[in-house]
Coordinates of C-alpha atoms and ligand atoms in Angstrom, one line a residue:
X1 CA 0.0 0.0 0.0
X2 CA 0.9 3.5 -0.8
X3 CA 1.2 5.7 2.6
X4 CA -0.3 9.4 2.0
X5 CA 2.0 11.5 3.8
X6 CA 0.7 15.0 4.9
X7 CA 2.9 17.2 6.4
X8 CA 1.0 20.1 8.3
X9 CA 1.7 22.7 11.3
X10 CA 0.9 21.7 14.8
X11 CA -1.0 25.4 15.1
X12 CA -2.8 24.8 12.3
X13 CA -4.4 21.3 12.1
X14 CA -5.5 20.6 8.4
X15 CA -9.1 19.7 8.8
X16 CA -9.3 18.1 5.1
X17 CA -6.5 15.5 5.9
X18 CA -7.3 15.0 9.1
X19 CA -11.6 14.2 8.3
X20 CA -9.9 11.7 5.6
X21 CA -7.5 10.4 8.2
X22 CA -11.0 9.4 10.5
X23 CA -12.4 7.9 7.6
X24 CA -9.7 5.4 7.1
X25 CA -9.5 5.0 10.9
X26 CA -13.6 4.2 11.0
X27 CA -13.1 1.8 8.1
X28 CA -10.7 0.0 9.9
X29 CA -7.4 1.4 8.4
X30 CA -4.1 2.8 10.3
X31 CA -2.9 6.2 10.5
X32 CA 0.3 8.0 12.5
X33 CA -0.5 10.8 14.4
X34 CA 1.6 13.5 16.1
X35 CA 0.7 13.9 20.2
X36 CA 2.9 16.1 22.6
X37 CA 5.2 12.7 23.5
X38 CA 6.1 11.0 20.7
X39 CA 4.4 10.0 17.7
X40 CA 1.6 7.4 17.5
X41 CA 0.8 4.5 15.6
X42 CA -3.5 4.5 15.3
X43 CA -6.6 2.5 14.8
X44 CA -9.8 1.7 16.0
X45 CA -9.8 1.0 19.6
X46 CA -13.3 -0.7 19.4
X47 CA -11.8 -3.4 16.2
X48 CA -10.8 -6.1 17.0
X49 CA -9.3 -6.2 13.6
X50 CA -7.6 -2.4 13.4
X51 CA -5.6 -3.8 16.4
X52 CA -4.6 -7.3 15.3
X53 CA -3.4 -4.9 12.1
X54 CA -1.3 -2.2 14.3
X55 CA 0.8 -5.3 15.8
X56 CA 1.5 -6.7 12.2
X57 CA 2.3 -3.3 11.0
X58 CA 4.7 -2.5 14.0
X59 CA 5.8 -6.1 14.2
X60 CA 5.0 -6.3 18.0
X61 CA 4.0 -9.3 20.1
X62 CA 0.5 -9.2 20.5
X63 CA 0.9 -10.0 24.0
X64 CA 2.0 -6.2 24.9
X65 CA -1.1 -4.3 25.2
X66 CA -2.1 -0.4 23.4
X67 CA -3.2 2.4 24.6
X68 CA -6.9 3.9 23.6
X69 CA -6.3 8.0 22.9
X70 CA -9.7 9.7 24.0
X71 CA -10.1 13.2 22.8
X72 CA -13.1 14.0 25.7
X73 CA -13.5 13.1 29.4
X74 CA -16.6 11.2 29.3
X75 CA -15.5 9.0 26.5
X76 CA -13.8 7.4 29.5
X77 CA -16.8 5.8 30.8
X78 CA -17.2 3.7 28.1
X79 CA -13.7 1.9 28.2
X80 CA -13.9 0.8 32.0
X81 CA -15.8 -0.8 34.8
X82 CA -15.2 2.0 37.1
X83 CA -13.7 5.3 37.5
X84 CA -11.7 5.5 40.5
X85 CA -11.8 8.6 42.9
X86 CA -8.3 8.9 42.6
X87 CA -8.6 8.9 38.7
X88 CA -10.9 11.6 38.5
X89 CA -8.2 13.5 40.7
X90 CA -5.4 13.1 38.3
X91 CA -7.6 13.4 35.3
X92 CA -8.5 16.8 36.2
X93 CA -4.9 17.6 37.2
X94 CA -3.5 16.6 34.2
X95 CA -5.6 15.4 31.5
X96 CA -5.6 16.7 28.1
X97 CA -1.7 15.7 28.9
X98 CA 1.3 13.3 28.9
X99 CA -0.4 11.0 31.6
X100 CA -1.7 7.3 30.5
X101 CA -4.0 5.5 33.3
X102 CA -5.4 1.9 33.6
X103 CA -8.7 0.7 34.4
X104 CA -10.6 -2.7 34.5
X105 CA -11.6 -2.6 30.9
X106 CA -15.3 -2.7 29.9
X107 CA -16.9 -5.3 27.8
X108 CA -17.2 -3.0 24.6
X109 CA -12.7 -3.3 24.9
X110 CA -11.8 -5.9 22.8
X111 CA -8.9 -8.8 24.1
X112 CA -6.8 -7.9 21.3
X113 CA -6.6 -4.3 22.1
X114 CA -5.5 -4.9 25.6
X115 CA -3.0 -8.3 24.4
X116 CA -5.2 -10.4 26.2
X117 CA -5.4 -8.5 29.8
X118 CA -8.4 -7.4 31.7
X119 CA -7.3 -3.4 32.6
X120 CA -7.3 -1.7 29.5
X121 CA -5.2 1.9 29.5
X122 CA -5.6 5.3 28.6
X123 CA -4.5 8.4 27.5
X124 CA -6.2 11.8 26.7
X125 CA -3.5 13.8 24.9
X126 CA -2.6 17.4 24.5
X127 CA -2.5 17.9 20.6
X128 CA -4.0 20.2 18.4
X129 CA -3.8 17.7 15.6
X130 CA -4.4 14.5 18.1
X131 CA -7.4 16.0 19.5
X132 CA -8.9 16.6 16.0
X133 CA -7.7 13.3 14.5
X134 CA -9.7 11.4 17.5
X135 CA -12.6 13.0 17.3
X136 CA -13.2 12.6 13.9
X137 CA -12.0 9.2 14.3
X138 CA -15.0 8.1 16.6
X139 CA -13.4 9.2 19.4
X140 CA -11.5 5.9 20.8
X141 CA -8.0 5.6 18.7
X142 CA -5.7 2.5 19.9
X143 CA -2.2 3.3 20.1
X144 CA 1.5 2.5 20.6
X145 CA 4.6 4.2 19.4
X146 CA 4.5 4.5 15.6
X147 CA 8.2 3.2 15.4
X148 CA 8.6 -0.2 14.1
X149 CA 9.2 -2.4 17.8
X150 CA 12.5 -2.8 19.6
X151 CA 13.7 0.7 17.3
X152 CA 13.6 4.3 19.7
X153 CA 10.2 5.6 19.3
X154 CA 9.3 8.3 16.9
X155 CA 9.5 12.1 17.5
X156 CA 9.7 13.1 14.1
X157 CA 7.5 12.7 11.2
X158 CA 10.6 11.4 8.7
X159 CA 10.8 8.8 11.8
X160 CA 7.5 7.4 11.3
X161 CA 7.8 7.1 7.9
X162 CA 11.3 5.2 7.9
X163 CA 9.8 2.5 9.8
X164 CA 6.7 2.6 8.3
X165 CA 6.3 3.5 4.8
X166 CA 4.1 1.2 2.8
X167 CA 2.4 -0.9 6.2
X168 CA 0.1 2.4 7.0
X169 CA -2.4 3.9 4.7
X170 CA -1.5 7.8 5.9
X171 CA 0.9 10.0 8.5
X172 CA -0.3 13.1 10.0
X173 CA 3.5 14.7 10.0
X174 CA 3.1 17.9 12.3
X175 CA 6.9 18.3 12.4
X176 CA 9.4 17.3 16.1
X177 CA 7.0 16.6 19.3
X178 CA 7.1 18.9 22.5
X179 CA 8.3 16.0 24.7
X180 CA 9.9 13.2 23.0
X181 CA 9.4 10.7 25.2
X182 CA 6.5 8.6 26.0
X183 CA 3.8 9.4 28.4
X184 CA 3.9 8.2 32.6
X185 CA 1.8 5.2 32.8
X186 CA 0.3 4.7 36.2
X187 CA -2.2 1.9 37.4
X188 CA -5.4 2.8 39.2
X189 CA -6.4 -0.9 39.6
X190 CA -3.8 -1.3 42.7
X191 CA -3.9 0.5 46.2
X192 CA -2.2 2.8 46.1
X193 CA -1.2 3.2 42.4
X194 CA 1.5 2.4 41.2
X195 CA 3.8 4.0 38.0
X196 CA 4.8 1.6 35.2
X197 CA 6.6 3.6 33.2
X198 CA 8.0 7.2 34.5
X199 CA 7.4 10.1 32.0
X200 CA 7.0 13.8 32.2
X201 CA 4.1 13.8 35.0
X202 CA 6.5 12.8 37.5
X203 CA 6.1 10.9 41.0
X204 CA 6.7 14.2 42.9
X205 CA 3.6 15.5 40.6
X206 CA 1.6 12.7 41.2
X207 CA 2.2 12.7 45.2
X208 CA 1.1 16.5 45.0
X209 CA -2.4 15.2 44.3
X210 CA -2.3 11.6 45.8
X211 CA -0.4 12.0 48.5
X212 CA 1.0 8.4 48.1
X213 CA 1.8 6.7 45.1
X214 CA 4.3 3.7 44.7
X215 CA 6.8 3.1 41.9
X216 CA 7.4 -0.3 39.8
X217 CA 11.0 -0.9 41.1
X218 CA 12.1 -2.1 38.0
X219 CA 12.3 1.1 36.1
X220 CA 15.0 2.3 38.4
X221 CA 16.8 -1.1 38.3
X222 CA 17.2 -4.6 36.7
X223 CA 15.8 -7.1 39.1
X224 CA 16.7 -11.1 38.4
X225 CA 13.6 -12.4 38.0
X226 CA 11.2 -10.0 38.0
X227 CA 9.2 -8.8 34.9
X228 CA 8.2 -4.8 34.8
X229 CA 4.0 -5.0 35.7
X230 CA 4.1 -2.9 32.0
X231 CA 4.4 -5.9 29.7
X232 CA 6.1 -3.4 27.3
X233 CA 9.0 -2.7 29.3
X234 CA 10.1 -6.0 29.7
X235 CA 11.3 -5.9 25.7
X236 CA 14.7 -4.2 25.3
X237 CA 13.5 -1.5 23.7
X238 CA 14.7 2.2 22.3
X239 CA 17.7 0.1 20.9
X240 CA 20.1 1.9 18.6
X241 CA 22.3 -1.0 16.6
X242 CA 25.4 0.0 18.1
X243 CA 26.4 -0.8 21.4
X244 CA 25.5 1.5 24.2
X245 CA 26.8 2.1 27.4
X246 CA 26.3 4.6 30.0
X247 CA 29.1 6.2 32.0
X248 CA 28.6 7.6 35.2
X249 CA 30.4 9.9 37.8
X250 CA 31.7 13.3 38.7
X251 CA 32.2 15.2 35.0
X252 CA 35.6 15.3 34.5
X253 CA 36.2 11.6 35.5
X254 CA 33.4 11.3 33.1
X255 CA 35.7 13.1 30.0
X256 CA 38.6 11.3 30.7
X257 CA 37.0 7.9 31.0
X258 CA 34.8 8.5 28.1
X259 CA 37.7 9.6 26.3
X260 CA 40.2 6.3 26.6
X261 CA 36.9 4.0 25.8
X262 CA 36.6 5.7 22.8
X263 CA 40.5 5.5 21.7
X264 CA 40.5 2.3 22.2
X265 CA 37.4 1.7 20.3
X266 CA 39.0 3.5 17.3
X267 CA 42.6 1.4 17.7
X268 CA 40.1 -1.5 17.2
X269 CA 38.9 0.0 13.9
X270 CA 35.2 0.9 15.2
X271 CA 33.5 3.8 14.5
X272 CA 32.4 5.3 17.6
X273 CA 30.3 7.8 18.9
X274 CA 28.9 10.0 21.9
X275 CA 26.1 11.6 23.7
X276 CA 27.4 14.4 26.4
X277 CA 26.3 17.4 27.3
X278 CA 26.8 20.7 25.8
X279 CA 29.6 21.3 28.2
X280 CA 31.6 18.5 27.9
X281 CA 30.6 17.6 23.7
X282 CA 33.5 19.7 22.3
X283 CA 36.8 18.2 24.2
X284 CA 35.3 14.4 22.9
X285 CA 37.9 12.2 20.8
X286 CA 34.2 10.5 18.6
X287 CA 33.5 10.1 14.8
X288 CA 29.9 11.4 15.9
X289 CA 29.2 13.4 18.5
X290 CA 25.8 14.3 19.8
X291 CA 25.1 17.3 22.0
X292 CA 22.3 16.3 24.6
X293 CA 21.5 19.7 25.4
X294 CA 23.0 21.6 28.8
X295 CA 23.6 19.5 32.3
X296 CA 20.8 20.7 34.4
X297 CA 18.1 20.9 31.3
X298 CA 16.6 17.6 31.5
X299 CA 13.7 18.7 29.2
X300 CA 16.1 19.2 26.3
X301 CA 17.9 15.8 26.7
X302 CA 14.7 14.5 26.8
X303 CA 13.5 15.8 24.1
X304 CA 16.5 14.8 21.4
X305 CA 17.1 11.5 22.9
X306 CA 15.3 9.2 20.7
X307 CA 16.5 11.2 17.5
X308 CA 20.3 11.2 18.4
X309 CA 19.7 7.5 18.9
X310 CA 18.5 6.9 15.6
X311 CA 20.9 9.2 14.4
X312 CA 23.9 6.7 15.2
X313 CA 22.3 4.5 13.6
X314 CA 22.0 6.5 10.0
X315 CA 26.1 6.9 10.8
X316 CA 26.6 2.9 11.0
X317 CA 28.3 3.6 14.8
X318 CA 29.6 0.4 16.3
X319 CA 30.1 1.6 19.8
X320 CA 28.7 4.6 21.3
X321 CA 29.4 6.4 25.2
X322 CA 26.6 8.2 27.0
X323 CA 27.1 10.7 30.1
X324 CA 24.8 9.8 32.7
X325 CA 22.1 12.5 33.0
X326 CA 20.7 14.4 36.1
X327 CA 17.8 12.2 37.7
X328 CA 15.6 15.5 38.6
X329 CA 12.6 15.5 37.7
X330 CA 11.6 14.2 34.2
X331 CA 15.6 12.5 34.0
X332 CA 14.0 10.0 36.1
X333 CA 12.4 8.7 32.8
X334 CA 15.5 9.8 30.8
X335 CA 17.6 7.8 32.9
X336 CA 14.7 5.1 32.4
X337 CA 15.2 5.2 28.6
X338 CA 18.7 5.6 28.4
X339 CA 19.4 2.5 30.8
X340 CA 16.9 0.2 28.8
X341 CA 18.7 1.2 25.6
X342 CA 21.7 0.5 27.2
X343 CA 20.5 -2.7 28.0
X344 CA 21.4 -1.4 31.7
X345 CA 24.9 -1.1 30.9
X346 CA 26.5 1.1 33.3
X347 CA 30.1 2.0 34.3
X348 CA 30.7 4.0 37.1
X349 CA 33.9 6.3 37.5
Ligands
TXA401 O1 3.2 8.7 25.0 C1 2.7 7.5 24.8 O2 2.2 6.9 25.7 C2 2.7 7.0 23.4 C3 1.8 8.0 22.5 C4 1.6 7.5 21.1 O3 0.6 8.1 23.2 N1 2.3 5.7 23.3 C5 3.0 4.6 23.7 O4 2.5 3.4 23.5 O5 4.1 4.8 24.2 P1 3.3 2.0 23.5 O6 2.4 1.0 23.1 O7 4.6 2.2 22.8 O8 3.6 1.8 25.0 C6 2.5 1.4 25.9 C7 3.0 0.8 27.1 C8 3.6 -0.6 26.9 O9 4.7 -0.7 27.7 C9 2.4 -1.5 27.4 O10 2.9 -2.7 27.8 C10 1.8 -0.7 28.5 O11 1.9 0.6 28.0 N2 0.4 -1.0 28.7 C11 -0.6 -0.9 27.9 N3 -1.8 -1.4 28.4 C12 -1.5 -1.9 29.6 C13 -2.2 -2.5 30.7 N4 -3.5 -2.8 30.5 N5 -1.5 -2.9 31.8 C14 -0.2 -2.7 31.9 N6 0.6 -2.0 31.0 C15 -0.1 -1.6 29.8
MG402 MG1 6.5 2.0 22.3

């Protein structure tokens, strides 16, 4: 198939495209969409078929469930058993925004949208063109990153259409996202919830309104034995093709270590490359160097991670060094990111 790609500006949603877009969606078809994370991979959350069509497309196991975009509040009622008090809270805190919850699914959710579970999750998103593209969708739009699975998730329209050209029948290309990476998934079917996947709502955001909230241990770690409670995050994902690893430690131990690894490299005839921060990207001895944006700016880092990881791969890097990056705030789920990508390899200087 032939994928229509229509490039428009976030601030100015192109109602023509987008009303064709929902057609295709309400016929059962799939369409990428821009939100503020990262870019999405859609169908008909209600079809059994539009989902069992996004997994071939993205080449996922359909045992790792999507998320149903909403584009209005009371949409919500129809996906789940129950709305949680504690879920209306953080809806109205943060919702339209970068915040995914789950529910016990109602019966009108199919199986294969939710790979087979019984809580179904979701997300209303903050996006002129998102918003639009739902609605005229029929309001319930299923899902997951629009980057083919195990490459870094999409924040660029050229992205989306790298992996995807030819398996979708249209992308809505609204230029780079706001965020860059995906949203913070928390569960409201536990006491208290619990966060599966750290994004830009962060726990100290989330404790503002909860009081309490707990966090799955393994995105901070790598526990033997036991599997992240967001069947996604088990899959080493965000993977560039060279190998990563993450070094870690006061800055200029950082430099120097960062430096020898990458001589070395190059005396073994690799091509190498590096991820530091503005400060430190200048004095580094790699083939490619990326500039994550400054130290204390973990919105920046953020925002170019995925890109700067796919970027290495466009350079055919073999080996490639990361700085470790501050853990405030939202660099708990860059930290996230970059570990998994890493496949939680880690030295420490
Ligand atoms: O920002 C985002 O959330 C983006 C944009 C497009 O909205 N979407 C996204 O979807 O990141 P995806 O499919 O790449 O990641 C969804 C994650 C997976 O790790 C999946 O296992 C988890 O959410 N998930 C989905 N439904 C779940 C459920 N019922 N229980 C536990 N985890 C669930
Ligand atoms: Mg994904």
């Amino acid at each position: 198939m032939e994928t229509k790609w229509i490039k428009m500006l976030e601030e100015e949603p192109d109602l023509e495209a987008i009303k064709e877009a929902g057609r295709i969606i309400k016929n059962g078809g799939l369409v990428a969409f821009p939100t503020e994370t990262v870019y999405g991979l859609g169908g008909d959350g209600l079809n059994k078929e539009a989902s069992r069509k996004i997994y071939a497309a993205k080449g996922r196991p359909s045992d790792n469930p999507l998320i149903i975009h909403i584009a209005d509040l009371a949409d919500l009622e129809k996906l789940v058993k129950e709305i949680p008090p504690k879920a209306k809270k953080l809806a109205d805190a943060f919702w339209p925004g970068p915040l995914t919850m789950i529910f016990e699914k109602s019966e009108q959710v199919p199986f294969e949208t939710t790979g087979g579970l019984a809580t179904v999750a979701v997300r209303y998103p903050n996006h002129p063109v998102a918003l639009v593209f739902i609605k005229e969708s029929g309001g319930f739009v299923a899902a997951p990153s629009a980057n083919t699975s195990g490459r870094p998730s999409p924040t660029l329209g050229t992205h989306v259409y790298e992996d995807l050209k030819g398996r979708i029948e249209m992308l809505l290309d609204s230029g780079e996202v706001g965020i860059g990476i995906e949203s913070t998934i928390v569960d409201m079917t536990v006491e208290p919830p619990m966060i599966l996947r750290p994004g830009f709502i962060t726990e100290e955001m989330l404790k503002e309104v909860l009081g309490h909230i707990d966090v799955d241990k393994t995105t901070k770690e790598r526990l033997e034995g036991v599997a992240p409670k967001a069947p996604g995050m088990k899959y080493r994902h965000y993977a560039p093709k060279g190998e990563l690893t993450i070094i870690s430690g006061k800055s200029e131990h950082v430099r120097e270590a960062i430096n020898k690894l990458l001589i070395e490299a190059k005396e073994k005839g690799l091509r190498t490359g590096v991820i530091g921060t503005e400060e430190n990207i200048e004095a580094y001895e790699a083939h490619v160097k990326m500039n994550a944006g400054k130290k204390q700016d973990e919105l920046t880092v953020a925002r170019r991670l995925y890109s700067m990881l796919r970027e290495f791969d466009e350079e055919k890097v073999d080996v490639i060094y990361s700085e470790a990056f501050s853990e405030n705030g939202m660099g708990q789920a860059v930290m996230n990111r970059l570990l998994k990508a890493a496949g939680h390899k880690v030295i420490q200087v």
